Amino acid sequence: MAAAGFWALVGLATVTGLGTAWALGANSNSPPFAPAIGANAISTMRAAFLIGILAALGALTQGGSISETVGSGLIEGEPITSLAATAGLLTATAFMAFGVYSGYPVPAAFATTGAMVGVGLSLGGTPVYDTYREILLFWVLVPPVSGGLAYLTATLLRRDDIPETVSVPVLAAVVGGIVANVQLSIIPSPPGETQASLASFFGQFVTTPAIGGLELDVLAVTVVAAVGGFVFIRRRTQESVDRGVKTFLVALGSVVAFSSGGSQVGLATGPLENLYRVELGLPGIVLLAIGASGILAGAWMGAPRLLQATSREYAQLGIRRSIAALVPGFIIAQVAIALGIPISFNNIIISGVIGGGLAGGSAGVSRRKIGVTLTFWVLTLVASIGIGFGLYRVLGTALGVI
């Protein structure tokens, strides 16, 4: 009976995690392609197909760091049990569902992080204050950094003395250089490491000295990738500015969707880390594959409807402001993945939209709306801690666990 109960809880926790991943795939991974759809650069169904594939690949190859933080980095002393994982996931998913149906901007990262802290405290665990400080500092810095980068990007695109045949390829070069340094688990890595970048992999075939800690071989590959991105988009914009911009929008949407999968899957798989990797003894890739499957299904089944709505919003923003919002999203998502910090794409994109709007003289968003959004983010974090704590106590008492 005990074994049957354990496997029943494993099944329940897994289904709940899949449901959370489905919700993330249907909602959180859609914005990257909305500008391209709004500009008629790609169809809605094709975008939904690419979102599912790219987000799932990002989840598989980059999702491990954030999954570990959510699963074992928030609470010390008490492992997250299958029942606690279920309580945390149900709490986070409930908040996300409320946001979808009410129209209020509920950040998935805030809801999941708060819920897992709540269930961990309910288990009797000890708060990891150093991790909390790092996460909160990152969250606080996201709006000004995302908004600032978006402002600079939009300013570059709006300058009359810099034609789009130059400004757009320059942004493509920046994106290309960053892509070359993205850490992926599928790239052969040195002993003792689980990930490597294209720059480090191809750099090993070039013999160069290191100067001041800077590896010139990695720098050389980064420069080649940046130049390649610049030349490709430059040629496209010279042939036709409209075609070149649309090509860049699709490429930018692709890398942001990939990054979104890598940064969001941990919100669904993190609560299951102890269950799968410790209690069941399975490798991390199995758990990431489950999360990636949920994201893939959510994107294919739920993204088309949301894409149609968000593409109209981005079409009203304009191509320049849309690009200005997505470039910081890609950069910040990759930094968060590297640091293992759960993030909200809503937070990044909204901040980017505001920053890009300021470059044109108006953010296009009322102060009241900004205030309501920030207030709701704080309420989401605080309330999810309390509800996660209470829900585990209720479930544990009902099942005789506590």
PDB file of C-alpha atoms in Angstrom, residues 144-398:
ATOM      1  CA  PRO A 144      15.731  49.270 -15.580  1.00  0.00           C
ATOM      2  CA  VAL A 145      18.214  47.087 -17.482  1.00  0.00           C
ATOM      3  CA  SER A 146      15.639  45.768 -19.952  1.00  0.00           C
ATOM      4  CA  GLY A 147      14.106  49.207 -20.347  1.00  0.00           C
ATOM      5  CA  GLY A 148      17.533  50.819 -20.733  1.00  0.00           C
ATOM      6  CA  LEU A 149      18.706  48.347 -23.366  1.00  0.00           C
ATOM      7  CA  ALA A 150      15.395  48.724 -25.214  1.00  0.00           C
ATOM      8  CA  TYR A 151      15.752  52.504 -25.106  1.00  0.00           C
ATOM      9  CA  LEU A 152      19.251  52.335 -26.591  1.00  0.00           C
ATOM     10  CA  THR A 153      18.133  49.838 -29.256  1.00  0.00           C
ATOM     11  CA  ALA A 154      15.107  51.913 -30.234  1.00  0.00           C
ATOM     12  CA  THR A 155      17.218  55.069 -30.317  1.00  0.00           C
ATOM     13  CA  LEU A 156      19.655  53.378 -32.713  1.00  0.00           C
ATOM     14  CA  LEU A 157      16.821  52.254 -34.979  1.00  0.00           C
ATOM     15  CA  ARG A 158      15.194  55.706 -34.960  1.00  0.00           C
ATOM     16  CA  ARG A 159      18.289  57.697 -35.926  1.00  0.00           C
ATOM     17  CA  ASP A 160      17.913  59.325 -39.326  1.00  0.00           C
ATOM     18  CA  ASP A 161      21.678  59.414 -39.910  1.00  0.00           C
ATOM     19  CA  ILE A 162      21.969  55.621 -39.499  1.00  0.00           C
ATOM     20  CA  PRO A 163      20.061  53.742 -42.223  1.00  0.00           C
ATOM     21  CA  GLU A 164      18.316  50.465 -41.447  1.00  0.00           C
ATOM     22  CA  THR A 165      20.801  48.762 -43.764  1.00  0.00           C
ATOM     23  CA  VAL A 166      23.335  49.461 -40.992  1.00  0.00           C
ATOM     24  CA  SER A 167      21.394  49.577 -37.710  1.00  0.00           C
ATOM     25  CA  VAL A 168      19.563  46.267 -38.161  1.00  0.00           C
ATOM     26  CA  PRO A 169      22.740  44.361 -39.218  1.00  0.00           C
ATOM     27  CA  VAL A 170      24.553  45.826 -36.183  1.00  0.00           C
ATOM     28  CA  LEU A 171      21.887  44.326 -33.913  1.00  0.00           C
ATOM     29  CA  ALA A 172      22.202  41.049 -35.832  1.00  0.00           C
ATOM     30  CA  ALA A 173      25.943  41.107 -35.117  1.00  0.00           C
ATOM     31  CA  VAL A 174      25.303  41.565 -31.386  1.00  0.00           C
ATOM     32  CA  VAL A 175      22.828  38.674 -31.350  1.00  0.00           C
ATOM     33  CA  GLY A 176      25.191  36.474 -33.393  1.00  0.00           C
ATOM     34  CA  GLY A 177      28.079  37.099 -31.015  1.00  0.00           C
ATOM     35  CA  ILE A 178      25.957  36.206 -27.998  1.00  0.00           C
ATOM     36  CA  VAL A 179      24.581  33.067 -29.676  1.00  0.00           C
ATOM     37  CA  ALA A 180      28.162  31.861 -30.201  1.00  0.00           C
ATOM     38  CA  ASN A 181      28.713  31.991 -26.432  1.00  0.00           C
ATOM     39  CA  VAL A 182      25.453  30.394 -25.281  1.00  0.00           C
ATOM     40  CA  GLN A 183      26.184  27.374 -23.087  1.00  0.00           C
ATOM     41  CA  LEU A 184      24.502  24.193 -24.382  1.00  0.00           C
ATOM     42  CA  SER A 185      24.499  20.640 -23.034  1.00  0.00           C
ATOM     43  CA  ILE A 186      24.636  19.106 -26.538  1.00  0.00           C
ATOM     44  CA  ILE A 187      28.051  20.603 -27.316  1.00  0.00           C
ATOM     45  CA  PRO A 188      31.055  18.496 -26.221  1.00  0.00           C
ATOM     46  CA  SER A 189      32.386  20.038 -23.020  1.00  0.00           C
ATOM     47  CA  PRO A 190      35.695  19.781 -21.117  1.00  0.00           C
ATOM     48  CA  PRO A 191      36.029  17.185 -18.327  1.00  0.00           C
ATOM     49  CA  GLY A 192      34.084  18.150 -15.222  1.00  0.00           C
ATOM     50  CA  GLU A 193      31.670  20.419 -17.093  1.00  0.00           C
ATOM     51  CA  THR A 194      28.221  19.676 -18.493  1.00  0.00           C
ATOM     52  CA  GLN A 195      27.881  22.479 -21.027  1.00  0.00           C
ATOM     53  CA  ALA A 196      29.958  24.319 -23.581  1.00  0.00           C
ATOM     54  CA  SER A 197      29.471  27.032 -26.173  1.00  0.00           C
ATOM     55  CA  LEU A 198      30.074  27.046 -29.915  1.00  0.00           C
ATOM     56  CA  ALA A 199      32.814  29.610 -29.360  1.00  0.00           C
ATOM     57  CA  SER A 200      34.676  27.430 -26.848  1.00  0.00           C
ATOM     58  CA  PHE A 201      34.192  24.286 -28.965  1.00  0.00           C
ATOM     59  CA  PHE A 202      35.468  25.717 -32.240  1.00  0.00           C
ATOM     60  CA  GLY A 203      38.020  27.842 -30.420  1.00  0.00           C
ATOM     61  CA  GLN A 204      39.904  24.734 -29.328  1.00  0.00           C
ATOM     62  CA  PHE A 205      40.899  24.181 -32.966  1.00  0.00           C
ATOM     63  CA  VAL A 206      42.614  27.576 -33.038  1.00  0.00           C
ATOM     64  CA  THR A 207      45.894  27.898 -31.155  1.00  0.00           C
ATOM     65  CA  THR A 208      46.078  31.331 -29.542  1.00  0.00           C
ATOM     66  CA  PRO A 209      47.460  32.601 -26.233  1.00  0.00           C
ATOM     67  CA  ALA A 210      45.297  33.910 -23.413  1.00  0.00           C
ATOM     68  CA  ILE A 211      45.850  37.559 -22.541  1.00  0.00           C
ATOM     69  CA  GLY A 212      44.727  38.821 -19.152  1.00  0.00           C
ATOM     70  CA  GLY A 213      42.376  35.891 -18.722  1.00  0.00           C
ATOM     71  CA  LEU A 214      40.804  36.568 -22.124  1.00  0.00           C
ATOM     72  CA  GLU A 215      40.833  33.527 -24.406  1.00  0.00           C
ATOM     73  CA  LEU A 216      41.595  34.879 -27.858  1.00  0.00           C
ATOM     74  CA  ASP A 217      40.384  31.719 -29.590  1.00  0.00           C
ATOM     75  CA  VAL A 218      36.915  32.156 -28.076  1.00  0.00           C
ATOM     76  CA  LEU A 219      37.004  35.840 -28.963  1.00  0.00           C
ATOM     77  CA  ALA A 220      37.945  34.993 -32.549  1.00  0.00           C
ATOM     78  CA  VAL A 221      34.988  32.634 -32.982  1.00  0.00           C
ATOM     79  CA  THR A 222      32.689  35.226 -31.378  1.00  0.00           C
ATOM     80  CA  VAL A 223      33.856  37.863 -33.847  1.00  0.00           C
ATOM     81  CA  VAL A 224      33.341  35.479 -36.772  1.00  0.00           C
ATOM     82  CA  ALA A 225      29.771  34.762 -35.618  1.00  0.00           C
ATOM     83  CA  ALA A 226      29.069  38.476 -35.182  1.00  0.00           C
ATOM     84  CA  VAL A 227      30.454  39.315 -38.600  1.00  0.00           C
ATOM     85  CA  GLY A 228      28.457  36.467 -40.141  1.00  0.00           C
ATOM     86  CA  GLY A 229      25.223  37.802 -38.614  1.00  0.00           C
ATOM     87  CA  PHE A 230      26.045  41.319 -39.786  1.00  0.00           C
ATOM     88  CA  VAL A 231      26.885  40.311 -43.359  1.00  0.00           C
ATOM     89  CA  PHE A 232      23.827  38.069 -43.763  1.00  0.00           C
ATOM     90  CA  ILE A 233      21.295  40.646 -42.572  1.00  0.00           C
ATOM     91  CA  ARG A 234      23.199  43.443 -44.339  1.00  0.00           C
ATOM     92  CA  ARG A 235      22.797  41.696 -47.668  1.00  0.00           C
ATOM     93  CA  ARG A 236      19.129  41.030 -47.000  1.00  0.00           C
ATOM     94  CA  THR A 237      18.433  44.669 -46.102  1.00  0.00           C
ATOM     95  CA  GLN A 238      20.367  45.916 -49.140  1.00  0.00           C
ATOM     96  CA  GLU A 239      18.233  43.749 -51.391  1.00  0.00           C
ATOM     97  CA  SER A 240      15.076  44.967 -49.615  1.00  0.00           C
ATOM     98  CA  VAL A 241      14.879  46.766 -46.279  1.00  0.00           C
ATOM     99  CA  ASP A 242      11.461  45.267 -45.619  1.00  0.00           C
ATOM    100  CA  ARG A 243      12.638  41.728 -46.379  1.00  0.00           C
ATOM    101  CA  GLY A 244      15.799  42.172 -44.326  1.00  0.00           C
ATOM    102  CA  VAL A 245      13.915  43.450 -41.282  1.00  0.00           C
ATOM    103  CA  LYS A 246      11.424  40.600 -41.536  1.00  0.00           C
ATOM    104  CA  THR A 247      14.259  38.073 -41.766  1.00  0.00           C
ATOM    105  CA  PHE A 248      15.831  39.551 -38.643  1.00  0.00           C
ATOM    106  CA  LEU A 249      12.477  39.475 -36.825  1.00  0.00           C
ATOM    107  CA  VAL A 250      12.100  35.747 -37.527  1.00  0.00           C
ATOM    108  CA  ALA A 251      15.717  35.037 -36.516  1.00  0.00           C
ATOM    109  CA  LEU A 252      15.373  37.149 -33.361  1.00  0.00           C
ATOM    110  CA  GLY A 253      12.083  35.471 -32.489  1.00  0.00           C
ATOM    111  CA  SER A 254      13.748  32.078 -32.907  1.00  0.00           C
ATOM    112  CA  VAL A 255      16.628  32.743 -30.500  1.00  0.00           C
ATOM    113  CA  VAL A 256      14.307  34.396 -27.966  1.00  0.00           C
ATOM    114  CA  ALA A 257      11.868  31.452 -28.132  1.00  0.00           C
ATOM    115  CA  PHE A 258      14.804  29.083 -27.604  1.00  0.00           C
ATOM    116  CA  SER A 259      15.955  31.137 -24.606  1.00  0.00           C
ATOM    117  CA  SER A 260      12.412  31.274 -23.279  1.00  0.00           C
ATOM    118  CA  GLY A 261      12.216  27.481 -23.197  1.00  0.00           C
ATOM    119  CA  GLY A 262      15.542  27.274 -21.385  1.00  0.00           C
ATOM    120  CA  SER A 263      14.544  29.848 -18.789  1.00  0.00           C
ATOM    121  CA  GLN A 264      10.937  28.723 -18.257  1.00  0.00           C
ATOM    122  CA  VAL A 265      11.091  24.908 -18.141  1.00  0.00           C
ATOM    123  CA  GLY A 266      12.755  24.995 -14.723  1.00  0.00           C
ATOM    124  CA  LEU A 267       9.585  26.508 -13.302  1.00  0.00           C
ATOM    125  CA  ALA A 268       7.777  23.266 -14.150  1.00  0.00           C
ATOM    126  CA  THR A 269      10.578  20.746 -13.532  1.00  0.00           C
ATOM    127  CA  GLY A 270      12.310  22.366 -10.560  1.00  0.00           C
ATOM    128  CA  PRO A 271       9.770  21.183  -7.969  1.00  0.00           C
ATOM    129  CA  LEU A 272      10.295  17.606  -9.229  1.00  0.00           C
ATOM    130  CA  GLU A 273      14.106  17.678  -8.992  1.00  0.00           C
ATOM    131  CA  ASN A 274      14.390  15.765  -5.693  1.00  0.00           C
ATOM    132  CA  LEU A 275      11.706  13.265  -6.680  1.00  0.00           C
ATOM    133  CA  TYR A 276      13.248  12.332 -10.015  1.00  0.00           C
ATOM    134  CA  ARG A 277      16.959  12.751  -9.406  1.00  0.00           C
ATOM    135  CA  VAL A 278      17.228  11.583  -5.779  1.00  0.00           C
ATOM    136  CA  GLU A 279      14.262   9.330  -4.974  1.00  0.00           C
ATOM    137  CA  LEU A 280      13.929   7.769  -8.432  1.00  0.00           C
ATOM    138  CA  GLY A 281      17.635   8.071  -9.327  1.00  0.00           C
ATOM    139  CA  LEU A 282      16.974   9.257 -12.890  1.00  0.00           C
ATOM    140  CA  PRO A 283      19.309  11.576 -14.841  1.00  0.00           C
ATOM    141  CA  GLY A 284      18.345  15.218 -15.163  1.00  0.00           C
ATOM    142  CA  ILE A 285      17.730  14.922 -18.901  1.00  0.00           C
ATOM    143  CA  VAL A 286      14.695  12.701 -18.208  1.00  0.00           C
ATOM    144  CA  LEU A 287      13.039  15.412 -16.155  1.00  0.00           C
ATOM    145  CA  LEU A 288      13.929  18.094 -18.695  1.00  0.00           C
ATOM    146  CA  ALA A 289      12.469  15.889 -21.446  1.00  0.00           C
ATOM    147  CA  ILE A 290       9.181  15.735 -19.549  1.00  0.00           C
ATOM    148  CA  GLY A 291       9.148  19.510 -19.202  1.00  0.00           C
ATOM    149  CA  ALA A 292      10.110  19.986 -22.854  1.00  0.00           C
ATOM    150  CA  SER A 293       7.258  17.680 -23.920  1.00  0.00           C
ATOM    151  CA  GLY A 294       4.775  19.763 -21.944  1.00  0.00           C
ATOM    152  CA  ILE A 295       6.108  23.005 -23.418  1.00  0.00           C
ATOM    153  CA  LEU A 296       5.981  21.536 -26.938  1.00  0.00           C
ATOM    154  CA  ALA A 297       2.370  20.414 -26.502  1.00  0.00           C
ATOM    155  CA  GLY A 298       1.356  23.743 -24.970  1.00  0.00           C
ATOM    156  CA  ALA A 299       2.939  25.726 -27.782  1.00  0.00           C
ATOM    157  CA  TRP A 300       1.315  23.656 -30.506  1.00  0.00           C
ATOM    158  CA  MET A 301      -2.099  23.518 -28.867  1.00  0.00           C
ATOM    159  CA  GLY A 302      -2.424  26.867 -27.117  1.00  0.00           C
ATOM    160  CA  ALA A 303      -0.011  29.333 -28.736  1.00  0.00           C
ATOM    161  CA  PRO A 304      -1.912  30.054 -32.004  1.00  0.00           C
ATOM    162  CA  ARG A 305      -4.794  31.800 -30.228  1.00  0.00           C
ATOM    163  CA  LEU A 306      -2.488  33.888 -28.065  1.00  0.00           C
ATOM    164  CA  LEU A 307      -0.215  34.680 -31.021  1.00  0.00           C
ATOM    165  CA  GLN A 308      -3.094  36.179 -32.976  1.00  0.00           C
ATOM    166  CA  ALA A 309      -3.896  38.492 -30.086  1.00  0.00           C
ATOM    167  CA  THR A 310      -0.327  39.487 -29.204  1.00  0.00           C
ATOM    168  CA  SER A 311       0.671  39.981 -32.860  1.00  0.00           C
ATOM    169  CA  ARG A 312      -1.967  42.705 -33.162  1.00  0.00           C
ATOM    170  CA  GLU A 313      -0.544  44.406 -30.091  1.00  0.00           C
ATOM    171  CA  TYR A 314       2.996  44.263 -31.494  1.00  0.00           C
ATOM    172  CA  ALA A 315       1.772  45.485 -34.884  1.00  0.00           C
ATOM    173  CA  GLN A 316       0.453  48.578 -33.096  1.00  0.00           C
ATOM    174  CA  LEU A 317       3.818  49.018 -31.364  1.00  0.00           C
ATOM    175  CA  GLY A 318       5.672  49.000 -34.678  1.00  0.00           C
ATOM    176  CA  ILE A 319       8.656  46.974 -35.865  1.00  0.00           C
ATOM    177  CA  ARG A 320      11.327  49.148 -34.265  1.00  0.00           C
ATOM    178  CA  ARG A 321       9.767  49.081 -30.822  1.00  0.00           C
ATOM    179  CA  SER A 322       9.140  45.344 -31.109  1.00  0.00           C
ATOM    180  CA  ILE A 323      12.787  44.661 -31.933  1.00  0.00           C
ATOM    181  CA  ALA A 324      13.817  46.954 -29.084  1.00  0.00           C
ATOM    182  CA  ALA A 325      11.748  44.867 -26.658  1.00  0.00           C
ATOM    183  CA  LEU A 326      13.024  41.463 -27.843  1.00  0.00           C
ATOM    184  CA  VAL A 327      16.783  42.135 -27.984  1.00  0.00           C
ATOM    185  CA  PRO A 328      17.003  42.786 -24.200  1.00  0.00           C
ATOM    186  CA  GLY A 329      14.753  39.775 -23.643  1.00  0.00           C
ATOM    187  CA  PHE A 330      17.290  37.515 -25.326  1.00  0.00           C
ATOM    188  CA  ILE A 331      20.261  39.004 -23.477  1.00  0.00           C
ATOM    189  CA  ILE A 332      18.668  38.987 -20.015  1.00  0.00           C
ATOM    190  CA  ALA A 333      17.260  35.472 -20.446  1.00  0.00           C
ATOM    191  CA  GLN A 334      20.701  34.100 -21.265  1.00  0.00           C
ATOM    192  CA  VAL A 335      22.270  35.878 -18.282  1.00  0.00           C
ATOM    193  CA  ALA A 336      19.552  34.446 -16.017  1.00  0.00           C
ATOM    194  CA  ILE A 337      20.118  30.934 -17.369  1.00  0.00           C
ATOM    195  CA  ALA A 338      23.863  31.244 -16.804  1.00  0.00           C
ATOM    196  CA  LEU A 339      23.248  32.345 -13.195  1.00  0.00           C
ATOM    197  CA  GLY A 340      20.448  29.823 -12.580  1.00  0.00           C
ATOM    198  CA  ILE A 341      17.916  32.528 -11.667  1.00  0.00           C
ATOM    199  CA  PRO A 342      14.210  31.992 -12.469  1.00  0.00           C
ATOM    200  CA  ILE A 343      12.816  34.930 -14.432  1.00  0.00           C
ATOM    201  CA  SER A 344       9.526  36.163 -15.829  1.00  0.00           C
ATOM    202  CA  PHE A 345       9.403  36.927 -19.539  1.00  0.00           C
ATOM    203  CA  ASN A 346       6.421  39.193 -18.887  1.00  0.00           C
ATOM    204  CA  ASN A 347       8.655  41.301 -16.657  1.00  0.00           C
ATOM    205  CA  ILE A 348      11.352  41.582 -19.333  1.00  0.00           C
ATOM    206  CA  ILE A 349       9.077  42.222 -22.311  1.00  0.00           C
ATOM    207  CA  ILE A 350       6.868  44.783 -20.552  1.00  0.00           C
ATOM    208  CA  SER A 351       9.957  46.672 -19.370  1.00  0.00           C
ATOM    209  CA  GLY A 352      11.386  46.520 -22.889  1.00  0.00           C
ATOM    210  CA  VAL A 353       8.178  47.845 -24.433  1.00  0.00           C
ATOM    211  CA  ILE A 354       8.192  50.771 -21.996  1.00  0.00           C
ATOM    212  CA  GLY A 355      11.882  51.535 -22.634  1.00  0.00           C
ATOM    213  CA  GLY A 356      11.435  51.352 -26.389  1.00  0.00           C
ATOM    214  CA  GLY A 357       8.440  53.674 -26.148  1.00  0.00           C
ATOM    215  CA  LEU A 358      10.445  56.238 -24.190  1.00  0.00           C
ATOM    216  CA  ALA A 359      12.840  56.524 -27.130  1.00  0.00           C
ATOM    217  CA  GLY A 360       9.920  57.897 -29.136  1.00  0.00           C
ATOM    218  CA  GLY A 361       8.956  60.384 -26.443  1.00  0.00           C
ATOM    219  CA  SER A 362       6.211  58.356 -24.778  1.00  0.00           C
ATOM    220  CA  ALA A 363       6.173  54.943 -23.139  1.00  0.00           C
ATOM    221  CA  GLY A 364       2.672  54.307 -24.412  1.00  0.00           C
ATOM    222  CA  VAL A 365       1.748  52.851 -21.010  1.00  0.00           C
ATOM    223  CA  SER A 366       0.025  54.842 -18.281  1.00  0.00           C
ATOM    224  CA  ARG A 367       1.672  55.301 -14.919  1.00  0.00           C
ATOM    225  CA  ARG A 368      -1.402  53.775 -13.330  1.00  0.00           C
ATOM    226  CA  LYS A 369      -1.012  50.613 -15.410  1.00  0.00           C
ATOM    227  CA  ILE A 370       2.672  50.377 -14.519  1.00  0.00           C
ATOM    228  CA  GLY A 371       1.802  50.807 -10.842  1.00  0.00           C
ATOM    229  CA  VAL A 372      -0.913  48.158 -10.992  1.00  0.00           C
ATOM    230  CA  THR A 373       1.483  45.745 -12.734  1.00  0.00           C
ATOM    231  CA  LEU A 374       4.254  46.225 -10.161  1.00  0.00           C
ATOM    232  CA  THR A 375       1.794  45.897  -7.293  1.00  0.00           C
ATOM    233  CA  PHE A 376       0.412  42.696  -8.735  1.00  0.00           C
ATOM    234  CA  TRP A 377       3.898  41.244  -9.104  1.00  0.00           C
ATOM    235  CA  VAL A 378       4.623  41.846  -5.412  1.00  0.00           C
ATOM    236  CA  LEU A 379       1.240  40.465  -4.376  1.00  0.00           C
ATOM    237  CA  THR A 380       1.833  37.369  -6.510  1.00  0.00           C
ATOM    238  CA  LEU A 381       5.141  36.631  -4.763  1.00  0.00           C
ATOM    239  CA  VAL A 382       3.802  37.172  -1.237  1.00  0.00           C
ATOM    240  CA  ALA A 383       0.472  35.402  -1.776  1.00  0.00           C
ATOM    241  CA  SER A 384       2.059  32.378  -3.465  1.00  0.00           C
ATOM    242  CA  ILE A 385       4.300  31.835  -0.426  1.00  0.00           C
ATOM    243  CA  GLY A 386       1.311  31.833   1.901  1.00  0.00           C
ATOM    244  CA  ILE A 387      -0.906  29.681  -0.316  1.00  0.00           C
ATOM    245  CA  GLY A 388       1.884  27.175  -1.006  1.00  0.00           C
ATOM    246  CA  PHE A 389       2.521  26.872   2.729  1.00  0.00           C
ATOM    247  CA  GLY A 390      -1.148  26.375   3.514  1.00  0.00           C
ATOM    248  CA  LEU A 391      -1.956  24.043   0.609  1.00  0.00           C
ATOM    249  CA  TYR A 392       0.776  21.592   1.577  1.00  0.00           C
ATOM    250  CA  ARG A 393      -0.502  21.565   5.166  1.00  0.00           C
ATOM    251  CA  VAL A 394      -4.042  20.847   3.959  1.00  0.00           C
ATOM    252  CA  LEU A 395      -2.974  18.081   1.579  1.00  0.00           C
ATOM    253  CA  GLY A 396      -0.554  16.592   4.092  1.00  0.00           C
ATOM    254  CA  THR A 397      -3.186  16.509   6.815  1.00  0.00           C
ATOM    255  CA  ALA A 398      -5.791  15.008   4.485  1.00  0.00           C
TER     256      ALA A 398
END
